[in-house]
Amino acid sequence: MAIRWLAVLLATQAASGFVAPIAPRTSVVRDMGMMDGFKKAFENESYETKQSPGLSGNKQSVDITICGKKTKAIPGQRMKDLVRASRAPIKFNCENGECGTCECLVNGRKVRVCMAKVPNKGPVEIKLK
């Protein structure tokens, strides 16, 4: 019964053009809740000093040539990832060093690239055998 009465009341107000008064906006500064918490969390941060992007620490990059394509790598990085990124025509089947499909000449020595890592000193040259 109460729902019908409410529906009839709303219908008559909508038909008569009744518009509820809108409260004026006030410019009161309020707490934003969670956003104020974020503001307080970062107020000790200093954004004036810029850090260099990229590697942290003293890691030096090593120059690598993969089938004629030059790139840079970090010592200890997997050669398999570098070969794939350079899109060199080296195939990987087992990816654990058993089959020998990925065997290439790395600085003149036969190496299975799927298991090798970039040495600490460069330059490194990877060629098909």
Coordinates of C-alpha atoms in Angstrom, one line a residue:
M1 CA 0.0 0.0 0.0
A2 CA 2.8 2.4 0.9
I3 CA 4.6 1.6 -2.3
R4 CA 1.6 2.4 -4.4
W5 CA 1.1 5.7 -2.6
L6 CA 4.7 6.7 -3.2
A7 CA 4.4 5.8 -6.9
V8 CA 1.3 7.9 -7.2
L9 CA 3.0 10.8 -5.4
L10 CA 6.0 10.7 -7.7
A11 CA 3.9 10.4 -10.8
T12 CA 1.8 13.5 -9.9
Q13 CA 4.9 15.5 -9.1
A14 CA 6.5 14.6 -12.4
A15 CA 3.3 15.5 -14.3
S16 CA 2.9 18.8 -12.5
G17 CA 6.4 19.9 -13.3
F18 CA 7.5 20.0 -9.7
V19 CA 11.2 20.4 -9.3
A20 CA 12.9 19.9 -6.0
P21 CA 15.0 22.9 -4.9
I22 CA 18.8 22.4 -5.3
A23 CA 20.9 23.3 -2.4
P24 CA 23.6 25.9 -3.2
R25 CA 27.1 24.6 -3.5
T26 CA 29.5 25.7 -0.8
S27 CA 33.2 25.8 -1.1
V28 CA 34.1 24.0 2.1
V29 CA 37.4 22.1 2.1
R30 CA 36.6 18.6 3.3
D31 CA 38.8 15.6 4.1
M32 CA 39.0 13.3 1.1
G33 CA 39.4 10.2 3.2
M34 CA 41.7 7.8 1.4
M35 CA 43.2 10.5 -0.9
D36 CA 44.3 12.5 2.2
G37 CA 46.0 9.3 3.4
F38 CA 47.9 9.1 0.1
K39 CA 49.0 12.7 0.4
K40 CA 50.3 12.2 3.9
A41 CA 52.1 9.0 2.8
F42 CA 54.1 10.8 0.1
E43 CA 54.8 14.1 1.8
N44 CA 58.3 13.0 2.9
E45 CA 59.3 12.1 -0.7
S46 CA 61.6 14.3 -2.6
Y47 CA 61.1 14.5 -6.4
E48 CA 63.7 17.1 -7.1
T49 CA 66.7 14.8 -7.5
K50 CA 66.4 12.6 -10.5
Q51 CA 67.8 9.1 -10.6
S52 CA 69.2 7.7 -13.8
P53 CA 66.8 5.3 -15.4
G54 CA 67.9 1.8 -16.1
L55 CA 70.3 -0.5 -14.2
S56 CA 71.1 0.1 -10.6
G57 CA 74.5 -0.6 -9.3
N58 CA 77.7 -0.8 -11.3
K59 CA 76.7 -3.4 -13.9
Q60 CA 78.4 -2.6 -17.2
S61 CA 76.9 -3.6 -20.5
V62 CA 78.7 -5.9 -22.9
D63 CA 78.7 -5.3 -26.7
I64 CA 77.3 -8.4 -28.5
T65 CA 77.1 -9.1 -32.2
I66 CA 74.5 -11.8 -33.0
C67 CA 74.7 -13.0 -36.7
G68 CA 75.8 -9.4 -37.7
K69 CA 73.3 -7.6 -35.5
K70 CA 74.8 -5.4 -32.8
T71 CA 73.2 -5.1 -29.4
K72 CA 74.2 -4.7 -25.7
A73 CA 73.7 -7.1 -22.8
I74 CA 74.3 -7.4 -19.1
P75 CA 76.8 -9.9 -17.8
G76 CA 75.0 -13.0 -16.7
Q77 CA 72.1 -12.5 -19.0
R78 CA 70.9 -15.6 -20.9
M79 CA 72.2 -15.7 -24.5
K80 CA 69.0 -17.5 -25.5
D81 CA 67.0 -14.4 -24.6
L82 CA 69.3 -12.1 -26.6
V83 CA 69.2 -14.4 -29.7
R84 CA 65.4 -14.4 -29.6
A85 CA 65.2 -10.6 -29.1
S86 CA 67.5 -10.0 -32.1
R87 CA 65.4 -12.4 -34.2
A88 CA 68.5 -14.2 -35.3
P89 CA 68.1 -17.5 -37.3
I90 CA 69.2 -19.7 -34.5
K91 CA 66.8 -22.5 -33.6
F92 CA 66.1 -23.9 -30.1
N93 CA 64.5 -27.4 -29.7
C94 CA 65.1 -28.8 -26.2
E95 CA 66.2 -25.6 -24.5
N96 CA 68.2 -27.5 -21.9
G97 CA 71.4 -28.2 -23.9
E98 CA 70.8 -31.9 -24.9
C99 CA 70.0 -31.8 -28.6
G100 CA 72.7 -29.4 -29.9
T101 CA 70.4 -27.6 -32.3
C102 CA 71.4 -24.2 -30.9
E103 CA 75.1 -24.8 -31.1
C104 CA 76.9 -21.7 -32.4
L105 CA 80.3 -20.2 -32.4
V106 CA 80.7 -17.8 -29.5
N107 CA 84.0 -15.9 -29.9
G108 CA 85.3 -18.9 -32.0
R109 CA 84.2 -21.7 -29.6
K110 CA 81.3 -24.0 -30.0
V111 CA 78.7 -23.3 -27.4
R112 CA 75.1 -24.3 -26.9
V113 CA 73.5 -20.9 -26.7
C114 CA 70.4 -22.2 -24.8
M115 CA 72.5 -22.8 -21.8
A116 CA 75.1 -20.1 -22.0
K117 CA 75.2 -16.7 -20.3
V118 CA 76.9 -13.5 -21.3
P119 CA 80.4 -13.2 -20.0
N120 CA 81.7 -10.4 -17.8
K121 CA 84.0 -9.0 -20.5
G122 CA 83.2 -8.3 -24.1
P123 CA 82.8 -7.9 -26.9
V124 CA 81.0 -11.1 -27.7
E125 CA 80.4 -12.4 -31.2
I126 CA 77.8 -15.2 -31.9
K127 CA 77.8 -16.8 -35.3
L128 CA 76.2 -19.8 -36.9
K129 CA 78.6 -22.7 -37.1

